[in-house]
Tab-separated table of C-alpha atoms and ligand atoms in Angstrom:
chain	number	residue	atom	x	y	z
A	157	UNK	CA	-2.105	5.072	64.517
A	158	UNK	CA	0.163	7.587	62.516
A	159	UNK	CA	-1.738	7.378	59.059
A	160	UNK	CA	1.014	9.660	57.986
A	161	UNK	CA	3.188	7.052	57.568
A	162	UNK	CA	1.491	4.560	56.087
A	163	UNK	CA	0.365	6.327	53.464
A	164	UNK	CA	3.957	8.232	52.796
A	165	UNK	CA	5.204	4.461	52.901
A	166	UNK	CA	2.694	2.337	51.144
A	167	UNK	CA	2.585	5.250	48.324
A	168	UNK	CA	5.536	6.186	48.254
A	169	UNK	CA	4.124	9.210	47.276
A	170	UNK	CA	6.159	12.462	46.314
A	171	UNK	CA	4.364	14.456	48.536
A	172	UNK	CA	3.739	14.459	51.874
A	173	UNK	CA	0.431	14.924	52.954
A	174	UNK	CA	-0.172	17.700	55.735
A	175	UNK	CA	-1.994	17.558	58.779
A	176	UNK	CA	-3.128	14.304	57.463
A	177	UNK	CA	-4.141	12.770	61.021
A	178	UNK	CA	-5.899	15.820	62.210
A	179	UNK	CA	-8.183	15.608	58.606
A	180	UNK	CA	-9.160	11.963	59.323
A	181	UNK	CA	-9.912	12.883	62.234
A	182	UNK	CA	-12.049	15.527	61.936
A	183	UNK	CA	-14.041	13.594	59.102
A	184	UNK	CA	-15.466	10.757	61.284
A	185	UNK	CA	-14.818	8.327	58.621
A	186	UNK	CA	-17.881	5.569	58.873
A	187	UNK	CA	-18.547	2.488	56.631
A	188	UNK	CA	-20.790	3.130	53.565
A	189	UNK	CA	-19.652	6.943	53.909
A	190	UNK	CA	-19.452	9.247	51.150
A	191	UNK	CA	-16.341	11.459	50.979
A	192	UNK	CA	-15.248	14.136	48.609
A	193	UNK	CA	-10.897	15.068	47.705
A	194	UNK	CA	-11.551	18.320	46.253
A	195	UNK	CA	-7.402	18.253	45.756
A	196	UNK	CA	-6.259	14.643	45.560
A	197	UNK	CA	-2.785	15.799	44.640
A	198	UNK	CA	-0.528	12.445	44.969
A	199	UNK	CA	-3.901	11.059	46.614
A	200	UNK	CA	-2.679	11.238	50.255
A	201	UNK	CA	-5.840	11.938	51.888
A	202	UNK	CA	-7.723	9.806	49.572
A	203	UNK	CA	-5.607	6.766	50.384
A	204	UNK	CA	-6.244	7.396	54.074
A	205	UNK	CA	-10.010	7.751	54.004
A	206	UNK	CA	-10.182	4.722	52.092
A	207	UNK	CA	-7.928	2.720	54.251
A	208	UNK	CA	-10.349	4.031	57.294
A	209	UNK	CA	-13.225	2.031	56.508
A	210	UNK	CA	-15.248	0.407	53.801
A	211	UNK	CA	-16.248	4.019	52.298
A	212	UNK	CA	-16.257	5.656	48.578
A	213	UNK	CA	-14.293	8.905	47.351
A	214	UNK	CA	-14.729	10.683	45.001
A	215	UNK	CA	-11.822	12.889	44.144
A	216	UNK	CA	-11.181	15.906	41.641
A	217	UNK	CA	-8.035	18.144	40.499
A	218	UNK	CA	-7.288	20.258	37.889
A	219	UNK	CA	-3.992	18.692	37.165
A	220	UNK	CA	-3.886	16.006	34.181
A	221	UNK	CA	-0.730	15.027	35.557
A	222	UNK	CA	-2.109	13.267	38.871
A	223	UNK	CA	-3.969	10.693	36.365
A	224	UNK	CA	-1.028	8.104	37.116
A	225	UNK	CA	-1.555	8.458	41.026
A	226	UNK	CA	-5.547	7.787	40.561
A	227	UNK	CA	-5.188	4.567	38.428
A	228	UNK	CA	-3.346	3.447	41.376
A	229	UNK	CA	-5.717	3.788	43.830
A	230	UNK	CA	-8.492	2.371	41.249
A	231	UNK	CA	-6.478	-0.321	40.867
A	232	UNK	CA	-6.017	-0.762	44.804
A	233	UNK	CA	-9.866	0.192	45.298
A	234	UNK	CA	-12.289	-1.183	42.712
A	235	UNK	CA	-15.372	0.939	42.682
A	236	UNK	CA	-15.071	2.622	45.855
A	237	UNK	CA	-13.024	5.405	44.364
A	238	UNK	CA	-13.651	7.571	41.285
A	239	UNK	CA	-11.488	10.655	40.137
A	240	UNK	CA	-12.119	13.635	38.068
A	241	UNK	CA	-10.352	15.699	36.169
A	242	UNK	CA	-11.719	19.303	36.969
A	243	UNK	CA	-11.569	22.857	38.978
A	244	UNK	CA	-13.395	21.945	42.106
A	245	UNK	CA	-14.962	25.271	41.615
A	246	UNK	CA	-17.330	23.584	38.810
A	247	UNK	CA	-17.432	20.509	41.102
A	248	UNK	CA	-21.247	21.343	41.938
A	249	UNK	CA	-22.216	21.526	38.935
A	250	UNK	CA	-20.632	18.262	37.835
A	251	UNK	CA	-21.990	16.209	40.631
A	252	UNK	CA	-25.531	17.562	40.389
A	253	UNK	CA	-27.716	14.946	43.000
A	254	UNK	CA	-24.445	13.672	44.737
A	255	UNK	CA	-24.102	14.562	48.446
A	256	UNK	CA	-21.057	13.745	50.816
A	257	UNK	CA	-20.280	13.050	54.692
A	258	UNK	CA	-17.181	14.971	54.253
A	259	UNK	CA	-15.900	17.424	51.507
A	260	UNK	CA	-12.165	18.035	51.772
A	261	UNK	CA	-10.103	20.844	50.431
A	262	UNK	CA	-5.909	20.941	50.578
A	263	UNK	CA	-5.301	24.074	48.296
A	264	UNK	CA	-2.212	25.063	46.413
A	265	UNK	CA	-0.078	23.824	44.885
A	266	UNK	CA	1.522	20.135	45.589
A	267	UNK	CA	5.129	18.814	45.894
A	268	UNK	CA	5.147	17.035	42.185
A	269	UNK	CA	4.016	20.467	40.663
A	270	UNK	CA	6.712	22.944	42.861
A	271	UNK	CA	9.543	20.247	42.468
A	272	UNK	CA	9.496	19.747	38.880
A	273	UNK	CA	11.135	22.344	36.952
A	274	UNK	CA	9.225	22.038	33.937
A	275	UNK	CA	6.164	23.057	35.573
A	276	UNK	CA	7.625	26.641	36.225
A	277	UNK	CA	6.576	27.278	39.859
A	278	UNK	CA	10.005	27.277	41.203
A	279	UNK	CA	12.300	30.549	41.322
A	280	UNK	CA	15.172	27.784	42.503
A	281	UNK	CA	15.262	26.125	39.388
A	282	UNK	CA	15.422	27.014	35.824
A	283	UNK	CA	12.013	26.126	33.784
A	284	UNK	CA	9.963	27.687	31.584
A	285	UNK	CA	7.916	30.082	33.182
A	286	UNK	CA	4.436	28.412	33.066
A	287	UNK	CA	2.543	27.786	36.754
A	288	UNK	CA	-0.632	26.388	35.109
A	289	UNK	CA	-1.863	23.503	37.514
A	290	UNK	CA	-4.511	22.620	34.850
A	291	UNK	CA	-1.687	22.837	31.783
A	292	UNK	CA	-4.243	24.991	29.881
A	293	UNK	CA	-5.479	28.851	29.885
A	294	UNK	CA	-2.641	31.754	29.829
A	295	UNK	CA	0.781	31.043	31.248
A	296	UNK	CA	3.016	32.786	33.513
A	297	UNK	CA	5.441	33.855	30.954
A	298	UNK	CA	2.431	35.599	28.873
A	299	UNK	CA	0.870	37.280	31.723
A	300	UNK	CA	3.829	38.986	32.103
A	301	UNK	CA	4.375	40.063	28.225
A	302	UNK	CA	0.880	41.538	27.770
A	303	UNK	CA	-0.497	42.730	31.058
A	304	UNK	CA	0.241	46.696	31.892
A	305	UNK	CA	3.177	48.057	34.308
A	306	UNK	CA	-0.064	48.731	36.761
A	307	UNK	CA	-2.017	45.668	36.047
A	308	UNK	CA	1.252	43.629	36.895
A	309	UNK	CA	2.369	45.572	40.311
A	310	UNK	CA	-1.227	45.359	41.305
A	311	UNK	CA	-1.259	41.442	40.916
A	312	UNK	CA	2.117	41.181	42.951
A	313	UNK	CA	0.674	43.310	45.105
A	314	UNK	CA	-2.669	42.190	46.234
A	315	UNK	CA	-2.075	37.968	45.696
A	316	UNK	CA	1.645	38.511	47.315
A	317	UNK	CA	1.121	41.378	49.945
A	318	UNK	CA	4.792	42.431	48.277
A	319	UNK	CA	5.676	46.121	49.836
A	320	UNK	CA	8.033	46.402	46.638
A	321	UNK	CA	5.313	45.231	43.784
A	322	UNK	CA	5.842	48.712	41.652
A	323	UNK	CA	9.808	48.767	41.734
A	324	UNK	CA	9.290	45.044	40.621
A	325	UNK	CA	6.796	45.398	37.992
A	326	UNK	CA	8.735	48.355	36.214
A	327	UNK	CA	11.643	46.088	36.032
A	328	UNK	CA	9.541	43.906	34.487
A	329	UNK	CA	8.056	46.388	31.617
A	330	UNK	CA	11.743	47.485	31.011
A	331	UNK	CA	13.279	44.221	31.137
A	332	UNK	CA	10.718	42.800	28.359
A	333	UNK	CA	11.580	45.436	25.934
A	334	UNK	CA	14.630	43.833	25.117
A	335	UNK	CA	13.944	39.717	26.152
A	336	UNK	CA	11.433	37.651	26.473
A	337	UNK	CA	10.856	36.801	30.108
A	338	UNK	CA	10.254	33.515	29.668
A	339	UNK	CA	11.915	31.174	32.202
A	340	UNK	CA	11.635	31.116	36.297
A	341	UNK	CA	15.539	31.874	36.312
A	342	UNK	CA	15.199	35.243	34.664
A	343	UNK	CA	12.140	36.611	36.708
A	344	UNK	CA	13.920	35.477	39.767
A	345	UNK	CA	16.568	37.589	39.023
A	346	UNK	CA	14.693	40.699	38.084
A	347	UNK	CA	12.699	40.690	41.108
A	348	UNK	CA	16.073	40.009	43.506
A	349	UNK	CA	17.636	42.660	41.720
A	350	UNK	CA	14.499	45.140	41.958
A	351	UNK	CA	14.206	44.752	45.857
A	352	UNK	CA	15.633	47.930	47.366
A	353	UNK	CA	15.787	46.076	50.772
A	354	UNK	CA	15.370	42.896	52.308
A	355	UNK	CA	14.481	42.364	55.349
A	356	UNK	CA	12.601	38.709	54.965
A	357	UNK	CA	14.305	35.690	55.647
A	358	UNK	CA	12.650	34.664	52.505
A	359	UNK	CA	14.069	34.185	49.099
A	360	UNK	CA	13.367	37.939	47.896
A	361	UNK	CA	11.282	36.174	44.733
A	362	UNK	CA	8.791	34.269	46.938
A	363	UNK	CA	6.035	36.352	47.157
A	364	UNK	CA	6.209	37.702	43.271
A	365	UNK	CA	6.017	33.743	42.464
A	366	UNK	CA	3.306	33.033	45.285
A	367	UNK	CA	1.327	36.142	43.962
A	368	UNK	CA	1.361	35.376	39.907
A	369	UNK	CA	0.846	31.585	40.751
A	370	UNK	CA	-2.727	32.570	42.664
A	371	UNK	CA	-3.455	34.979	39.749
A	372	UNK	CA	-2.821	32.504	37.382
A	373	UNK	CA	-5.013	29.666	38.465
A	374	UNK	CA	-7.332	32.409	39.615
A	375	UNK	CA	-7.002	30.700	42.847
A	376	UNK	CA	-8.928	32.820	45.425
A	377	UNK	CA	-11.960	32.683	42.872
A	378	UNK	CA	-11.820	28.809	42.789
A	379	UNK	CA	-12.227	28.529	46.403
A	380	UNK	CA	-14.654	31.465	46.744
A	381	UNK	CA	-16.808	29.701	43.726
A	382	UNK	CA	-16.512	26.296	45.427
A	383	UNK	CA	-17.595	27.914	49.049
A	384	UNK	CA	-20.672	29.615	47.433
A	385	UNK	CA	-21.959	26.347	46.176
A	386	UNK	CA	-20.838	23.924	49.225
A	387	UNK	CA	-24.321	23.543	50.960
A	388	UNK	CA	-25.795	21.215	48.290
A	389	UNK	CA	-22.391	19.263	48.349
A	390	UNK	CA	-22.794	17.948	51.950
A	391	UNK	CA	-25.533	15.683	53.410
A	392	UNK	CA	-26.946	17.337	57.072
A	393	UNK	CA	-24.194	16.585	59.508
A	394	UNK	CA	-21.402	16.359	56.668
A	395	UNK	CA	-18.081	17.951	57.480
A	396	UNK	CA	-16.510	20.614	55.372
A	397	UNK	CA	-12.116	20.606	56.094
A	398	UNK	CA	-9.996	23.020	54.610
A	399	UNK	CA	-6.482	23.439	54.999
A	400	UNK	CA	-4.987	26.772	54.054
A	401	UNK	CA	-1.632	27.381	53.391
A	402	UNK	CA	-1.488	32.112	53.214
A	403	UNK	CA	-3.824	34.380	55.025
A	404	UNK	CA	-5.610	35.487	51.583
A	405	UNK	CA	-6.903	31.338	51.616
A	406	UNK	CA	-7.477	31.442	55.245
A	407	UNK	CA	-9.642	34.580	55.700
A	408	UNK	CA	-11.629	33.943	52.444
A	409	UNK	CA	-12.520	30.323	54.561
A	410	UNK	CA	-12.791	32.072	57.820
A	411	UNK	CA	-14.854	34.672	56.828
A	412	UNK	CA	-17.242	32.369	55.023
A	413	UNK	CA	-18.005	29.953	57.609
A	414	UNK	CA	-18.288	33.091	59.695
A	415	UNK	CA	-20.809	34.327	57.724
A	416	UNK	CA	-23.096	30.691	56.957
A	417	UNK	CA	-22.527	29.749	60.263
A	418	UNK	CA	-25.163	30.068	62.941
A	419	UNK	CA	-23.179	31.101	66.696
A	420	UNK	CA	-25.773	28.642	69.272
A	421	UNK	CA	-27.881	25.568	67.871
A	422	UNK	CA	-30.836	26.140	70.507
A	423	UNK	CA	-30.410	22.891	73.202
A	424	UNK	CA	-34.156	21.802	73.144
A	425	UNK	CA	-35.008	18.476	74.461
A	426	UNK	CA	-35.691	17.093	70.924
A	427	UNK	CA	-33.299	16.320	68.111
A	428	UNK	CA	-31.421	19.822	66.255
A	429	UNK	CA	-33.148	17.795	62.853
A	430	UNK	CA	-36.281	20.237	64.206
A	431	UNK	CA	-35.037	23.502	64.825
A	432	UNK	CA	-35.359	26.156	61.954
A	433	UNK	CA	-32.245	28.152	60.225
A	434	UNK	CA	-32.106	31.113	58.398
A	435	UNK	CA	-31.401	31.105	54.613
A	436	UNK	CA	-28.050	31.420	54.230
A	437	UNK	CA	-26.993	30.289	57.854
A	438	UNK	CA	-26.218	26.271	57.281
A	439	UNK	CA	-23.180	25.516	58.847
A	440	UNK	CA	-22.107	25.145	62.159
A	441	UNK	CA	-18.451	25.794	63.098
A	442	UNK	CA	-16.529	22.893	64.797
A	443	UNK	CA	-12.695	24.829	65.463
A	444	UNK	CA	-13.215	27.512	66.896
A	445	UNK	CA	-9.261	28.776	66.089
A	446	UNK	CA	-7.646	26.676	63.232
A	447	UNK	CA	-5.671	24.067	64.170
A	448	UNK	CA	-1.692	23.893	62.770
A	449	UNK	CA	0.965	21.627	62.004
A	450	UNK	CA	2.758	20.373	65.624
A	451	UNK	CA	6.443	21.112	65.960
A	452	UNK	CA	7.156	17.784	65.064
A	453	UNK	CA	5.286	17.799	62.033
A	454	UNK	CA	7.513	21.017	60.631
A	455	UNK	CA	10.402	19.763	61.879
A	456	UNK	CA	9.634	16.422	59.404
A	457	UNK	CA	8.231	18.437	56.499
A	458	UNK	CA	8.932	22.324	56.588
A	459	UNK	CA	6.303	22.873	53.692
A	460	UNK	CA	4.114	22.465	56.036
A	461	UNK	CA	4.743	25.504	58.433
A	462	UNK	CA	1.918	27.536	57.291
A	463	UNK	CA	-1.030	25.254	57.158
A	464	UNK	CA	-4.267	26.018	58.957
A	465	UNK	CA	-6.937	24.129	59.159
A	466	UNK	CA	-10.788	24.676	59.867
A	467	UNK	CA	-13.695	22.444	59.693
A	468	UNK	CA	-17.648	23.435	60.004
A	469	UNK	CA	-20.544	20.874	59.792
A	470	UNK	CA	-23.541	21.805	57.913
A	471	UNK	CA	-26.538	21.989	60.617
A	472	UNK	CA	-29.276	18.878	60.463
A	473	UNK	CA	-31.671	21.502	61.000
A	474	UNK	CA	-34.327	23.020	57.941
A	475	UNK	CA	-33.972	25.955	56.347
A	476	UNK	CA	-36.741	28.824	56.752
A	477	UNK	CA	-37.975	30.052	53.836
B	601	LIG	C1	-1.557	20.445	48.233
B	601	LIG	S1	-1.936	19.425	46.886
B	601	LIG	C2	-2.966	18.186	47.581
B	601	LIG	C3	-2.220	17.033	48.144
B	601	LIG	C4	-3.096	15.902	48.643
B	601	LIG	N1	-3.937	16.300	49.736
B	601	LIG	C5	-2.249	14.706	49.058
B	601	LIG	O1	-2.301	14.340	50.232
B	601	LIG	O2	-1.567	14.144	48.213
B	601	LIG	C6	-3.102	20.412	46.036
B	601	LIG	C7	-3.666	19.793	44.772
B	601	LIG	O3	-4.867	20.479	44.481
B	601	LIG	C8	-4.940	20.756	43.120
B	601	LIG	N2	-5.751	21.964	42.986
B	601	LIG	C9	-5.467	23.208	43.446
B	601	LIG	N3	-6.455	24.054	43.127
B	601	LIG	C10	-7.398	23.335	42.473
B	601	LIG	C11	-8.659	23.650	41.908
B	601	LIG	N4	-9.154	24.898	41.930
B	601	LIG	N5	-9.374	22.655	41.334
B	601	LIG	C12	-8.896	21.373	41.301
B	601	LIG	N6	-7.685	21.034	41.794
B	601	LIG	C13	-6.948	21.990	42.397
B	601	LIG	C14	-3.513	20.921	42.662
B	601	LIG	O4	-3.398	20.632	41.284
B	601	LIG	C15	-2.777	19.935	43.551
B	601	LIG	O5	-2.629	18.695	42.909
């Protein structure tokens, strides 16, 4: 069954959840499992794991605004759902004790956040220049009246890999002198009209917007905080899915379960719950290459086109101390 549909349908969510069949998938929903939505977003995935089998989830974003899509599913799932309002980077500390068949991660940012104007993450549409997922800490629009010339081309160019990043950030010093950059329209423009080429097929502004967004929700330091404290999140044999959407996400993932991952559990005879690990080598890798939206499914949703996804299991195996 297409669970892609159902849950689009039955939700009629605003955004469409990706790679959504390969996720269920890979997370072997059984009954009396315990699953963790690291980014319920409109609660796509959620919705699905629940409607998989007689299971509880447990899901966490930073976003106040995805409140409305959580009473829903309580309201739809009694007790076997729970949501909480954090960065999934603390979520280890806030679930001391709890373990989980299956973590889940979807990062960035979702459909209801990039659609609305209000929230400031569009350079299509005129909003005040904000990009806060969590609607607290600094905004866009004050980043960019405080921080230095070098700070800010060194932002655009390490979270947007954008060739351009000094032309764009002096634009930005000299354009502030006189106004207040304070909406999505205006720092659209400065960066289109700071561009001494383009060769991209992209809107000239994407990557200056993709790059402030990640420094803004300190986004690579989420995930790398979350990743250092997974182990104690998963129960032996749990699943750990992430699905990436840039190659600063996907080689911070890659290069962890790289390095936590052991290459050959030794075949023995017995069960792997007796062979003996390593400290710091407790997860096992289960796609070898990530897997990525079919055509079909970028054809249907083109926000899609960039997603990878990789999964690891942690190892039933005991640690050597
Ligand atoms: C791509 S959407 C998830 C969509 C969801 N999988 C669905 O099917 O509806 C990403 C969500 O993760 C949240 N998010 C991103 N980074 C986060 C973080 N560090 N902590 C908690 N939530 C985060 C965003 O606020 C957003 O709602």
């Amino acid at each position: 069954m297409d669970l892609s549909e159902t849950v689009q349908n039955r939700s009629n969510s605003p955004h469409r959840s990706v790679l959504l069949n390969e996720v269920i998938e890979y997370l072997s929903i059984k009954d009396g499992g315990r699953y963790l939505d690291c980014t319920f977003g409109a609660g796509g995935y959620t919705r699905a794991i629940l409607s998989k089998g007689d299971c509880y989830v447990t899901a966490i974003d930073q976003d106040p605004t995805v409140i409305k899509f959580a009473n829903d599913l309580s309201s739809d799932y009694g007790d076997r759902f729970n949501f909480i309002q954090t960065n999934f980077s603390e979520v280890a500390s806030r679930l001391q004790g709890k373990n989980f068949d299956g973590v889940v991660l979807d990062l960035g940012i979702s459909s209801m956040q990039v659609d609305q104007a209000a929230r400031g993450f569009s350079f299509m549409q005129n909003g005040p220049l904000d990009m806060r997922m969590s609607v607290t800490g600094m905004s866009a629009a004050e980043f960019l009246e405080t921080a230095s010339e070098q700070e800010i081309a060194d932002i655009i160019y390490k979270y947007g890999e954008e060739v351009q990043s000094r032309a764009i950030a002096k634009n930005i010093v000299y354009y502030r002198q006189t106004d207040r950059i304070d909406t999505t329209l205006k720092l659209a423009e400065i960066v289109r009209q700071s561009k001494h080429y383009r060769s991209e097929k992209i809107d000239p502004a994407t990557k200056t917007f993709q790059a402030i967004r990640i420094y803004i929700n300190d986004e690579l330091g989420a995930l790398e905080r979350f990743l250092a404290n997974a182990e104690g999140l998963l129960v032996p044999g749990g699943r750990i899915i992430v699905v990436s959407f840039h190659s600063l996400e996907d080689s911070i993932v890659k290069n962890f379960f790289k390095e936590s991952s052991v290459k050959k559990i030794a075949k023995s005879k017995y069960s792997k719950e007796i062979n003996n690990f390593p400290e710091g080598k407790w997860l096992q890798i289960i796609t070898k290459k990530p897997l990525v939206p079919s055509r079909a499914e970028v054809q249907d949703n083109p926000r899609s086109r960039s997603a990878k996804l990789r999964v690891a299991e942690k190892i039933r195996g005991n640690h050597v101390t």
